[in-house]
PDB file of C-alpha atoms in Angstrom:
ATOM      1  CA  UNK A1456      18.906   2.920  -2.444  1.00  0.00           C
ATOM      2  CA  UNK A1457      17.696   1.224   0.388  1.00  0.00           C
ATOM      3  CA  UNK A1458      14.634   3.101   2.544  1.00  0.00           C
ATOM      4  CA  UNK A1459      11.943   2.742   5.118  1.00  0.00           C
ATOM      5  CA  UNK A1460       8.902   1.745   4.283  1.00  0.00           C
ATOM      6  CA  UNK A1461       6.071   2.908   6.592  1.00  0.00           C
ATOM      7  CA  UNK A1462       4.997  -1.016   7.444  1.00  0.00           C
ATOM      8  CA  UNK A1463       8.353  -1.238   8.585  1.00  0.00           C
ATOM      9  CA  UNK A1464       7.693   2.095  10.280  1.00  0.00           C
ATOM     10  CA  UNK A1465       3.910   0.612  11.968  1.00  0.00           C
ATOM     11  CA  UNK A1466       5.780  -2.328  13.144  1.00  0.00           C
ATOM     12  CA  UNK A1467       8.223  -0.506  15.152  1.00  0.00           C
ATOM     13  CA  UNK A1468       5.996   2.060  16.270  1.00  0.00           C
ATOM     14  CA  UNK A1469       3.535  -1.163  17.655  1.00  0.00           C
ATOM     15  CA  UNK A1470       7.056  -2.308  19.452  1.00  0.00           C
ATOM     16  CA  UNK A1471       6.913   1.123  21.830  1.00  0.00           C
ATOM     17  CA  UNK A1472       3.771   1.494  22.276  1.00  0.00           C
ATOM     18  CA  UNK A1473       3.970  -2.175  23.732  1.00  0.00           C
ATOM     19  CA  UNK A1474       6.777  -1.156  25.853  1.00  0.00           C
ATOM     20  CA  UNK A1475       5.277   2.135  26.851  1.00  0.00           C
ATOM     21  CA  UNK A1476       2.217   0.655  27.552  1.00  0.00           C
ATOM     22  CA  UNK A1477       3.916  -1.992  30.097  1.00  0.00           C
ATOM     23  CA  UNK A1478       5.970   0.964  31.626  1.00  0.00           C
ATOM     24  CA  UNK A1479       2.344   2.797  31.942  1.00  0.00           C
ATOM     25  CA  UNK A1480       3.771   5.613  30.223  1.00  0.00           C
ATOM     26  CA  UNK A1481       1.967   7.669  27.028  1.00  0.00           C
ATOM     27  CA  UNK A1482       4.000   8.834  24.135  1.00  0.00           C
ATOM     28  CA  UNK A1483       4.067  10.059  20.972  1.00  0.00           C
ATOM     29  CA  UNK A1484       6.382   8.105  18.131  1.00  0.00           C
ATOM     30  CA  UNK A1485       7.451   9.660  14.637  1.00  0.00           C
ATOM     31  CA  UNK A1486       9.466   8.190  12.466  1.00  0.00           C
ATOM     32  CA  UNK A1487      11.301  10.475   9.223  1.00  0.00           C
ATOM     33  CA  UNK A1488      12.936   9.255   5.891  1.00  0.00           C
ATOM     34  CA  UNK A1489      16.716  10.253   5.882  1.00  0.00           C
ATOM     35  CA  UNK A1490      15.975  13.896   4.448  1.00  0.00           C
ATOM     36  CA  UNK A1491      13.696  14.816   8.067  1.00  0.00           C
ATOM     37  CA  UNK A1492       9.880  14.064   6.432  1.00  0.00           C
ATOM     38  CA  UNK A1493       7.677  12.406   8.582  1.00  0.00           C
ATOM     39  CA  UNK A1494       6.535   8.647   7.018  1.00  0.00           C
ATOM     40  CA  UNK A1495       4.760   7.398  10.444  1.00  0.00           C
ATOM     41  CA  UNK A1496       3.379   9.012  13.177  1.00  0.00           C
ATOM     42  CA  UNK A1497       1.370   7.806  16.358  1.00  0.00           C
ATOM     43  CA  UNK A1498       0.076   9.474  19.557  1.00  0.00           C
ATOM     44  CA  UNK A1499      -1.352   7.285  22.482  1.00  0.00           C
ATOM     45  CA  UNK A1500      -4.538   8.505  23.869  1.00  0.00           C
ATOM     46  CA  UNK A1501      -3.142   9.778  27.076  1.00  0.00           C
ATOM     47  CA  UNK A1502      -0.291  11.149  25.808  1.00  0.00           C
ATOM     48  CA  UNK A1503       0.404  15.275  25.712  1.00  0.00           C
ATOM     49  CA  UNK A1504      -1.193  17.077  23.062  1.00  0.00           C
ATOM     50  CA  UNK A1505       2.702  18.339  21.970  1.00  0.00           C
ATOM     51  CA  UNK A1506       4.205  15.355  21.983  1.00  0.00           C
ATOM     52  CA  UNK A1507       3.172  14.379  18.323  1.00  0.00           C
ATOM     53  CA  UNK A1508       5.583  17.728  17.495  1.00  0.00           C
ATOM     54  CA  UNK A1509       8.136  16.786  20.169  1.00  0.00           C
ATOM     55  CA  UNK A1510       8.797  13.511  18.776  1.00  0.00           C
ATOM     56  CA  UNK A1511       8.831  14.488  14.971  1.00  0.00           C
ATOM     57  CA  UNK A1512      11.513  17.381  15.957  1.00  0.00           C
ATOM     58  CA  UNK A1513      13.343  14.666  17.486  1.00  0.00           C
ATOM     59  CA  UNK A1514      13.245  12.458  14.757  1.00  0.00           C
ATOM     60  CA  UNK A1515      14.224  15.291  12.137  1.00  0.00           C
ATOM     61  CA  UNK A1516      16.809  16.173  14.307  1.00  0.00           C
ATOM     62  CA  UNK A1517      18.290  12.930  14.827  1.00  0.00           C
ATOM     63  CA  UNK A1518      18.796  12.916  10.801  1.00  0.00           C
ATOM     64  CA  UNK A1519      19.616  16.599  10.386  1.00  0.00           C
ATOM     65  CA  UNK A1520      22.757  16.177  12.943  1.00  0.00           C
ATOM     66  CA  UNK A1521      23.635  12.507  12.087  1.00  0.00           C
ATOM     67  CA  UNK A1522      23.798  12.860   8.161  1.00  0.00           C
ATOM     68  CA  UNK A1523      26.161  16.178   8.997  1.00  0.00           C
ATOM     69  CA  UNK A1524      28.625  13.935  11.138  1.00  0.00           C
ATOM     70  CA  UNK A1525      28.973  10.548  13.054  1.00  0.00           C
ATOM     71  CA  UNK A1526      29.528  12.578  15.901  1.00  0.00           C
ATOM     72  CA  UNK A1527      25.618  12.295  16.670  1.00  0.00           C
ATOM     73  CA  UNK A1528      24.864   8.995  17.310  1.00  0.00           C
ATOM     74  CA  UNK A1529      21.976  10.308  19.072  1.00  0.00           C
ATOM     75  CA  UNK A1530      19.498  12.592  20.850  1.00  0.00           C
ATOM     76  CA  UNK A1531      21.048  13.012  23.963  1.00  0.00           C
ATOM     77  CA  UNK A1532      24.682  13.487  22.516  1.00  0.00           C
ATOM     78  CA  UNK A1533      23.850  16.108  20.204  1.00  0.00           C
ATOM     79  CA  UNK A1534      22.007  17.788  23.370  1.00  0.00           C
ATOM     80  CA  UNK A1535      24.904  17.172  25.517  1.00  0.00           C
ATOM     81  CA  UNK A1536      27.164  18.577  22.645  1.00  0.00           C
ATOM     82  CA  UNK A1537      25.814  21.724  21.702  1.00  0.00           C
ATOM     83  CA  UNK A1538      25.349  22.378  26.249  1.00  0.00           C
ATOM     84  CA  UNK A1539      28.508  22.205  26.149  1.00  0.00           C
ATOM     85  CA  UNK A1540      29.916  24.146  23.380  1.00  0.00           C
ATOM     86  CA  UNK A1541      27.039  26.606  22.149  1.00  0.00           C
ATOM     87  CA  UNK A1542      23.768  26.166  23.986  1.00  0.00           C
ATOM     88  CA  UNK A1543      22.704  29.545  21.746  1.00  0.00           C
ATOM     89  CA  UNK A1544      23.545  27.411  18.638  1.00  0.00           C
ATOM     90  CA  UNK A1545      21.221  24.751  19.423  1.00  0.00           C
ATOM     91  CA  UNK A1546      18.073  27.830  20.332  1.00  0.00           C
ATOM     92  CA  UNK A1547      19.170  29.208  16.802  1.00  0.00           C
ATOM     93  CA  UNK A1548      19.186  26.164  14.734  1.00  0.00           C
ATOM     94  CA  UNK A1549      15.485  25.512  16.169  1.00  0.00           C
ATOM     95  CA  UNK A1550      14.671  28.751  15.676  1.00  0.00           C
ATOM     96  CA  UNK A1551      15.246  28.457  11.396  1.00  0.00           C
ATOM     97  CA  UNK A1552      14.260  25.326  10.896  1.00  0.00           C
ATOM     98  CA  UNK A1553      10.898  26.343  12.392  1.00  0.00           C
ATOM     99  CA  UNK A1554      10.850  24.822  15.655  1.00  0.00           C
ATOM    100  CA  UNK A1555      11.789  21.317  13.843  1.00  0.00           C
ATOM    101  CA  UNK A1556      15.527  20.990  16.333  1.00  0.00           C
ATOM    102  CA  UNK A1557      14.712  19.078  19.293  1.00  0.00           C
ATOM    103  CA  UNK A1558      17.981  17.551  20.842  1.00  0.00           C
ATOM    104  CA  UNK A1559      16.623  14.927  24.144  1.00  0.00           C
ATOM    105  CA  UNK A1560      17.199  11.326  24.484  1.00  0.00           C
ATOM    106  CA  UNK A1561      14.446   8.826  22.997  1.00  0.00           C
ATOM    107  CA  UNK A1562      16.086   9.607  19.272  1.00  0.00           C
ATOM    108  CA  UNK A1563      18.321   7.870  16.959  1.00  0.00           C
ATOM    109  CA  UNK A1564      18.754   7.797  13.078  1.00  0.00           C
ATOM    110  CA  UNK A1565      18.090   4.028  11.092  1.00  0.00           C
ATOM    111  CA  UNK A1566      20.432   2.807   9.289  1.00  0.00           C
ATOM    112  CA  UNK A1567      19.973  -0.565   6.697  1.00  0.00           C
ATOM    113  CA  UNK A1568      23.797  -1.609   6.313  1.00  0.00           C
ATOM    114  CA  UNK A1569      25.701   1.707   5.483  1.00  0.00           C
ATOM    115  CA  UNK A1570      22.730   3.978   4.527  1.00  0.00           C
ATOM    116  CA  UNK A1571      20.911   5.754   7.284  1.00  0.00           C
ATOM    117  CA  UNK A1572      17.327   5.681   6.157  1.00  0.00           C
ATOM    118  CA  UNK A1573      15.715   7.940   8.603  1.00  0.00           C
ATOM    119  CA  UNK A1574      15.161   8.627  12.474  1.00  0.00           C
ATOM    120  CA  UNK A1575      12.632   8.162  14.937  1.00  0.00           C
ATOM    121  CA  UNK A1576      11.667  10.055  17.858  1.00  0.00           C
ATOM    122  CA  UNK A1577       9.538   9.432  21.179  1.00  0.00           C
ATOM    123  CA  UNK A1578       8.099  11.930  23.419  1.00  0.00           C
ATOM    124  CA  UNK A1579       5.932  11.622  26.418  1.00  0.00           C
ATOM    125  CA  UNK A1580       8.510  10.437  29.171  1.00  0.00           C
ATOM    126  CA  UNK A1581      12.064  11.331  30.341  1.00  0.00           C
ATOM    127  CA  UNK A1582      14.862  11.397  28.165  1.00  0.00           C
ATOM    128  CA  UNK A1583      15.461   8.045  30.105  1.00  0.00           C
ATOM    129  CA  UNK A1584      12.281   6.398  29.702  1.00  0.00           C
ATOM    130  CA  UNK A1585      11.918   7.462  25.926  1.00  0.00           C
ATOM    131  CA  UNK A1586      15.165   5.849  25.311  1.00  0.00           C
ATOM    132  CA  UNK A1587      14.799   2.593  27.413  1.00  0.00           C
ATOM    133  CA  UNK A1588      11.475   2.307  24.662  1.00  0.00           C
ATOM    134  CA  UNK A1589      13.302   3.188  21.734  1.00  0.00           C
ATOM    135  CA  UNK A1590      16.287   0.677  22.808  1.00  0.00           C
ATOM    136  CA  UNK A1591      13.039  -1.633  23.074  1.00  0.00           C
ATOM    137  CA  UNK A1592      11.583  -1.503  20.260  1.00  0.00           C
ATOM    138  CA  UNK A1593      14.949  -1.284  17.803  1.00  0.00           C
ATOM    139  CA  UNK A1594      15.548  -4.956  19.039  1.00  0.00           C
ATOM    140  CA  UNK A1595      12.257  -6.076  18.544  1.00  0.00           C
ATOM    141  CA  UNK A1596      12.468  -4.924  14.927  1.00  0.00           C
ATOM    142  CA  UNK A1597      15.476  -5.495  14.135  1.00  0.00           C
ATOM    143  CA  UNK A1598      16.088  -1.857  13.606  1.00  0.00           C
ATOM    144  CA  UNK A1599      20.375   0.061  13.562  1.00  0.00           C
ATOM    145  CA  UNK A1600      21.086   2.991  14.863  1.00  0.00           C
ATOM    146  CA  UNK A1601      24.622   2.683  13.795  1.00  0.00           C
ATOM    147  CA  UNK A1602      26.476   2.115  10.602  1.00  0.00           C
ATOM    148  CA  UNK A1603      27.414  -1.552   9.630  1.00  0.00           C
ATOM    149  CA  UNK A1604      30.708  -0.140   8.207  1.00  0.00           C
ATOM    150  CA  UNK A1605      32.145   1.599  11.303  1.00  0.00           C
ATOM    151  CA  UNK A1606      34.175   4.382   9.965  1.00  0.00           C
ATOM    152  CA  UNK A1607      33.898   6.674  13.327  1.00  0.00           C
ATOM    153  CA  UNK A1608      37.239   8.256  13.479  1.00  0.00           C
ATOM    154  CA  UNK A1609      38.945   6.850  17.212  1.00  0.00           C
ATOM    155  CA  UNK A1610      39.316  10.338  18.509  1.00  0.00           C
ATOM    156  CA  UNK A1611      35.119  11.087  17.853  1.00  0.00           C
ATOM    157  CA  UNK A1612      34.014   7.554  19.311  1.00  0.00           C
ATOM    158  CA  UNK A1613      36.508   8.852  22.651  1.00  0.00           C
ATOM    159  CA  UNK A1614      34.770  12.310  22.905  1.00  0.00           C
ATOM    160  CA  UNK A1615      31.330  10.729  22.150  1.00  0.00           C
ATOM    161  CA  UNK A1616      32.352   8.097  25.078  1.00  0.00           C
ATOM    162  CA  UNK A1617      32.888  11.109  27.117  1.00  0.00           C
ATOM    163  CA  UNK A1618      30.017  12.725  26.921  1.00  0.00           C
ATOM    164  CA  UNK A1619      27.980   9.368  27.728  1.00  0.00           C
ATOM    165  CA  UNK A1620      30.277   8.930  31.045  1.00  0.00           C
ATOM    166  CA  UNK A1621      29.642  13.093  31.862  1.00  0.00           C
ATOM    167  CA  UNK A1622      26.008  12.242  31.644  1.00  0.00           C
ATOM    168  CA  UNK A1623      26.385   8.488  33.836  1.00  0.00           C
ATOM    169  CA  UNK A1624      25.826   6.458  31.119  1.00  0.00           C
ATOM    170  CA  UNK A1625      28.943   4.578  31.728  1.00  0.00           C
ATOM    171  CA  UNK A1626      27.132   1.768  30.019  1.00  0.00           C
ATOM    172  CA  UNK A1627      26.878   2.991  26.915  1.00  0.00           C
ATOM    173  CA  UNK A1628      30.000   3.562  24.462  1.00  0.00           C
ATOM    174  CA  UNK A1629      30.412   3.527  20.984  1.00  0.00           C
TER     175      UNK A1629
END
């Protein structure tokens, strides 16, 4: 069972904080295992004093949606998604879990070959800028935030590429 180990976790944390750094932006970056709990956590001096909680609830949610279906490659899917469908579902879901279901860009489970590991989320800019880091930093380190195996059924990957174009990220497609 392959997992994250929180060196692996410092190094990528170290990767946006360089990039938020050069984009003079403080965040907050948390990183989960694959079941939501938190292995790394880091708040720049500047950054908001809830952004340590932002990012974490992104992170957990990034796992808690992904590991339920591939439709949720990502933060700003699932929030698109649930806008969409049942904006009430998404309040209620945060609601139970204790405040732990944030759904914004900047989020993204880990995967090492087939196994998603865990999630990270960052908090402190836009949904933009927190994903422009994250995008950042997962080359740097080397990190997935997809499956090696692609087994994303051809009508999901069309309605997840819809969502991305509804939102103008025509650049982006599974």
């Amino acid at each position: 069972m392959a997992k994250l180990t929180a060196v692996e976790c410092r190094a990528f944390i170290q990767a946006v904080v360089e990039k938020a750094e050069e984009m003079r932006v403080p965040i907050s970056v948390a990183v989960v295992g694959p079941e939501g709990h938190l292995i790394a956590l880091e708040r720049m001096d500047d950054a908001g004093f809830i952004t340590p909680d932002i990012a974490r609830g992104k992170a957990y949610t990034a796992c808690a949606f992904r590991a339920m279906s591939p439709r949720f490659p990502d933060g700003l899917v699932i929030q698109q998604w649930f806008k969409e469908r049942n904006p009430q579902m998404m309040m209620n879901a945060s609601i139970f879990t204790n405040g732990q279901i944030v759904a914004s860009g900047g989020c993204a489970p880990v995967f090492k070959g087939d196994e998603m590991v865990g999630a990270y989320g960052i908090s402190g800019g836009t949904s933009g800028q927190d994903e422009e880091m994250a995008i950042y930093a997962r080359a740097k380190v080397g990190w997935a935030h997809l499956s090696e195996t692609d087994t994303t059924p051809p009508d999901v990957k069309e309605h997840i590429n819809e969502i991305y174009a509804r939102m103008g990220l025509k650049d982006r497609a599974l």
